[in-house]
mmCIF file with all atom_site columns, C-alpha atoms in Angstrom:
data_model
loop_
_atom_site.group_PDB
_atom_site.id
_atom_site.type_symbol
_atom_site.label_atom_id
_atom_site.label_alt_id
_atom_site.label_comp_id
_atom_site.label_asym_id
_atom_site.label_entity_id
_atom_site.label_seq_id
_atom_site.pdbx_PDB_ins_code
_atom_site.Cartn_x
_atom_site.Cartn_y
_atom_site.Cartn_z
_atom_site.occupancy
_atom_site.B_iso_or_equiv
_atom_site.pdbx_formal_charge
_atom_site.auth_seq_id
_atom_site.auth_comp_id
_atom_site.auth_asym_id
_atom_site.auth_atom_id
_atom_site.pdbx_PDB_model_num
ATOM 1  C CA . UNK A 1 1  ? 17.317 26.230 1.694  1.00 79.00 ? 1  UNK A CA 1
ATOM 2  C CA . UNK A 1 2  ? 19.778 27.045 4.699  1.00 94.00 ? 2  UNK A CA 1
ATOM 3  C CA . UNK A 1 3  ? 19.661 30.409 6.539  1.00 97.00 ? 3  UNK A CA 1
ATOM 4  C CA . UNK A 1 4  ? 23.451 31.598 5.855  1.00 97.00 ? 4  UNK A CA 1
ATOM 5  C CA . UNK A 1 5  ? 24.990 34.805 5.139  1.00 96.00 ? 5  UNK A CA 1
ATOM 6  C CA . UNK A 1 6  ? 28.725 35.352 5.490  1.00 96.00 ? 6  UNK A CA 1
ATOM 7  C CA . UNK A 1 7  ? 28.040 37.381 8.911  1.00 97.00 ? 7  UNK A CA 1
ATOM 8  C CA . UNK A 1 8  ? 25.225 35.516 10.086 1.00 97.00 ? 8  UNK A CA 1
ATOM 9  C CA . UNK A 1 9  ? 23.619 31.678 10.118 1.00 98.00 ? 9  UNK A CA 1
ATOM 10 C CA . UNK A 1 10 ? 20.473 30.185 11.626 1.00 98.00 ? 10 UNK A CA 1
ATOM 11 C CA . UNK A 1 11 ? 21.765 28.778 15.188 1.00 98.00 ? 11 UNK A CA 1
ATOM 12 C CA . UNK A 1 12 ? 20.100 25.492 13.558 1.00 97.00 ? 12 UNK A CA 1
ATOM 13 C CA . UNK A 1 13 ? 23.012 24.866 11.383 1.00 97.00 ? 13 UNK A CA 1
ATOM 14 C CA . UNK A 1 14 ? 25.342 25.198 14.014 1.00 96.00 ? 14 UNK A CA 1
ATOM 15 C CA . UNK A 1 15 ? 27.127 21.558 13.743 1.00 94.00 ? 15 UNK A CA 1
ATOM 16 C CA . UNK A 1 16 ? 27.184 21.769 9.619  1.00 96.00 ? 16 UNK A CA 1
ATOM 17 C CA . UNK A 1 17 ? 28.290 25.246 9.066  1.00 95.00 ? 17 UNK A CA 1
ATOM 18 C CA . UNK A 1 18 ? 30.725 27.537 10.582 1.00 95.00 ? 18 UNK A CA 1
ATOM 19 C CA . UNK A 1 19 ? 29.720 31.137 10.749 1.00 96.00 ? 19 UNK A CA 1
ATOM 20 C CA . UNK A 1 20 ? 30.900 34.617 12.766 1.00 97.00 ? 20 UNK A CA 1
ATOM 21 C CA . UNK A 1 21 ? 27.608 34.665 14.690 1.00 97.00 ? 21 UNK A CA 1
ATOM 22 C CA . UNK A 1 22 ? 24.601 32.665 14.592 1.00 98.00 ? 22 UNK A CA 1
ATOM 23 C CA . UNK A 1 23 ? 20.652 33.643 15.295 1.00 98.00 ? 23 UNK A CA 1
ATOM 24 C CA . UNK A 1 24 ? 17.719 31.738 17.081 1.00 98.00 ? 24 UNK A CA 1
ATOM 25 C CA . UNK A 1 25 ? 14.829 31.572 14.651 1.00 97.00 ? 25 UNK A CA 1
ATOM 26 C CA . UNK A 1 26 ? 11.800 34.174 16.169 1.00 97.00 ? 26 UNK A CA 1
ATOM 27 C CA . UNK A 1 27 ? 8.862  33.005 14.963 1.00 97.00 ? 27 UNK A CA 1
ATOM 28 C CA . UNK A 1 28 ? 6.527  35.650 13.574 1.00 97.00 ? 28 UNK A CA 1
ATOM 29 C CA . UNK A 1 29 ? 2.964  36.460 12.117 1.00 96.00 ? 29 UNK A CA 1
ATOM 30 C CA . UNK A 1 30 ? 2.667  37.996 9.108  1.00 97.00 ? 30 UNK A CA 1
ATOM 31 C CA . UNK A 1 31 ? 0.654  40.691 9.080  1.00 96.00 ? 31 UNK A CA 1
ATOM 32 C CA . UNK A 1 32 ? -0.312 41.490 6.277  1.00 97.00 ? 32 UNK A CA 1
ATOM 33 C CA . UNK A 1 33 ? 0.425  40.119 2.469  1.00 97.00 ? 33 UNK A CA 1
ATOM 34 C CA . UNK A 1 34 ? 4.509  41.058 1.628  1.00 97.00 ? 34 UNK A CA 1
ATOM 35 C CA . UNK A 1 35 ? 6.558  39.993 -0.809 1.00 97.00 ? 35 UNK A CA 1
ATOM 36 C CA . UNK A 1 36 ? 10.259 37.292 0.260  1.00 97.00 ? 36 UNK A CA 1
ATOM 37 C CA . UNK A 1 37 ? 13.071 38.747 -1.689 1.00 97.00 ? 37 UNK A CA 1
ATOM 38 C CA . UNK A 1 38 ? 16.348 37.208 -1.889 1.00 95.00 ? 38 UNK A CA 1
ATOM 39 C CA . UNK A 1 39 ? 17.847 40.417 -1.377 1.00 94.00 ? 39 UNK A CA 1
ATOM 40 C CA . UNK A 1 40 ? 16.972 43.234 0.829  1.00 92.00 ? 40 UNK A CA 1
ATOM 41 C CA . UNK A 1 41 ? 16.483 45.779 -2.171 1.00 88.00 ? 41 UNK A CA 1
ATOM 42 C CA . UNK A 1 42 ? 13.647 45.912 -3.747 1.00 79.00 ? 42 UNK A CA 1
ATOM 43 C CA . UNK A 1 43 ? 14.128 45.483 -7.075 1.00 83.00 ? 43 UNK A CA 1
ATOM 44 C CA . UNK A 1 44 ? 15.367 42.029 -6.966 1.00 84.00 ? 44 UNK A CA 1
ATOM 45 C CA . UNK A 1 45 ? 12.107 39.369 -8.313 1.00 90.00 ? 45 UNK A CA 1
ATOM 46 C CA . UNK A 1 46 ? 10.029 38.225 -5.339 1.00 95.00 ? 46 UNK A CA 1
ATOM 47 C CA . UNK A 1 47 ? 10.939 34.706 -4.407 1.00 97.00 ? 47 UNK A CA 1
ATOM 48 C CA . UNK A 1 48 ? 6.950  34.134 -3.177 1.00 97.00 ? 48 UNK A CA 1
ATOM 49 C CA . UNK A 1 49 ? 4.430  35.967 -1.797 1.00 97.00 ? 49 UNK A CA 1
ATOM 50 C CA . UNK A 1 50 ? 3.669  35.432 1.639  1.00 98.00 ? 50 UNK A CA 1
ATOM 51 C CA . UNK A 1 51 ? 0.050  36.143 3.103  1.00 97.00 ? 51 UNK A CA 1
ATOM 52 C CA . UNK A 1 52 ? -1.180 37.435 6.129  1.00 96.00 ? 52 UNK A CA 1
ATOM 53 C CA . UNK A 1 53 ? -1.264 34.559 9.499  1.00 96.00 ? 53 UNK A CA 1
ATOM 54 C CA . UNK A 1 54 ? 1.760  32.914 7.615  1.00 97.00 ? 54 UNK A CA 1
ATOM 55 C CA . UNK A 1 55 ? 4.851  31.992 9.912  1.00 97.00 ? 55 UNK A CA 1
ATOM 56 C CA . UNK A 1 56 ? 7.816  33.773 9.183  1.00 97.00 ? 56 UNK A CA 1
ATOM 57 C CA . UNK A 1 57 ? 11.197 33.162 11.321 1.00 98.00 ? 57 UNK A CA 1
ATOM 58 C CA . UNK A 1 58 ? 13.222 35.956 11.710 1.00 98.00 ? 58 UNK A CA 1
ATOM 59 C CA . UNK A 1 59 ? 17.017 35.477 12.160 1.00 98.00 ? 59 UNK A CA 1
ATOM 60 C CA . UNK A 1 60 ? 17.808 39.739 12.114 1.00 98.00 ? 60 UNK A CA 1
ATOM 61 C CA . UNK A 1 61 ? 15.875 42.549 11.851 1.00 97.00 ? 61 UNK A CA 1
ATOM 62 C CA . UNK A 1 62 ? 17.793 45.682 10.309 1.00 95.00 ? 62 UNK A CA 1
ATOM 63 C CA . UNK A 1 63 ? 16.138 48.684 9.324  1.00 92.00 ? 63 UNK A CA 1
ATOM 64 C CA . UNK A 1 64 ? 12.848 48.494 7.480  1.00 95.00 ? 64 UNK A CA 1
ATOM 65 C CA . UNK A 1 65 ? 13.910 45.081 6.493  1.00 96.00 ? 65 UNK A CA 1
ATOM 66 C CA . UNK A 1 66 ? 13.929 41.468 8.339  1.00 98.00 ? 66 UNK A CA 1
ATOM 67 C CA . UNK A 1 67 ? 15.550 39.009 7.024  1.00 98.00 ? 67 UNK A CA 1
ATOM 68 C CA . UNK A 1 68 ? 14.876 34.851 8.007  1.00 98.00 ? 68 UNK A CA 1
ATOM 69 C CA . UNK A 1 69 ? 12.987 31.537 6.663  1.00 98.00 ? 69 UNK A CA 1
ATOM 70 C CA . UNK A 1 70 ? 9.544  31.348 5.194  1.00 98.00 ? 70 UNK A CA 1
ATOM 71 C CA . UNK A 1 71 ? 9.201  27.746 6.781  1.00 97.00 ? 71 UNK A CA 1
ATOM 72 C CA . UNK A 1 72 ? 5.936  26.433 4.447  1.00 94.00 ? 72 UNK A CA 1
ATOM 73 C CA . UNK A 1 73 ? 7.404  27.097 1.474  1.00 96.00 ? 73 UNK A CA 1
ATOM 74 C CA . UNK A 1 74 ? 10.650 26.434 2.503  1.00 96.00 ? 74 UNK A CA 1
ATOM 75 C CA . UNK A 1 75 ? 12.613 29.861 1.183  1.00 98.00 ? 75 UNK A CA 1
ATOM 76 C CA . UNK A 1 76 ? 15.113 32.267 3.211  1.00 98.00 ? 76 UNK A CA 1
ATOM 77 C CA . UNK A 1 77 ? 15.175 35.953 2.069  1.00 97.00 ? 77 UNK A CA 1
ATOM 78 C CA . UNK A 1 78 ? 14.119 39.323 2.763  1.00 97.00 ? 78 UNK A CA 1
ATOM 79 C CA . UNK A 1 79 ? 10.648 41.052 3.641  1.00 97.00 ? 79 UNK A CA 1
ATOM 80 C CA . UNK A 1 80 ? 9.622  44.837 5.076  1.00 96.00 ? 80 UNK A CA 1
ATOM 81 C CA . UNK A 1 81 ? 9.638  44.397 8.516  1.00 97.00 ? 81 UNK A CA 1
ATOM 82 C CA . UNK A 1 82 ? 6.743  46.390 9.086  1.00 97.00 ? 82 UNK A CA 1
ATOM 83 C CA . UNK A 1 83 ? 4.929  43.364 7.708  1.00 97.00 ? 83 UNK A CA 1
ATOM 84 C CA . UNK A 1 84 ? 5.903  41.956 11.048 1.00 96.00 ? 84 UNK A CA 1
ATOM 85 C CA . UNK A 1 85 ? 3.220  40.785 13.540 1.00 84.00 ? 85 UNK A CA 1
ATOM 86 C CA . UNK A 1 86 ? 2.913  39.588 17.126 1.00 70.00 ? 86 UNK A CA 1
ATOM 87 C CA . UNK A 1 87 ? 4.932  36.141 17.936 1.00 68.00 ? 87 UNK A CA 1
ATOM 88 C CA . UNK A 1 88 ? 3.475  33.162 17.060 1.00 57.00 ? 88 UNK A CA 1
#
């Protein structure tokens, strides 16, 4: 699944998709276990679970949420950014 919002697109897509401003992926530890969500509010059904040491690569961080690409199971969406660990 590609990284793209209307405001925003993973700098990876760059030659395929034309967007207002694009993000480098920041690769980041999960702390500990959080829910992906394809939207930032939580009542939306959690697209997977991701556990604590997985990778997760943020592409914006705004308020209590960060949103980027779960790169093992292949899914863009939504966690708490408190979830957030050191850089991988």
């Amino acid at each position: 699944m590609d990284a793209v919002r209307p405001d925003i697109a993973d700098i990876r897509l760059a030659g395929r998709v034309f967007a207002p401003h694009y993000a480098s992926p920041m690769p980041r530890v999960i702390h500990f276990e959080t829910p992906l969500r394809a939207t930032a509010k939580g009542d939306e059904p959690i697209l997977t679970q991701l556990q604590k040491g997985d990778v997760f690569e943020v592409l914006e961080i705004a308020g209590s949420h960060a949103w980027g690409v779960a790169p093992g199971p292949a899914l863009v969406g939504y966690i708490d950014a408190s979830a957030l660990g050191e850089t991988e």
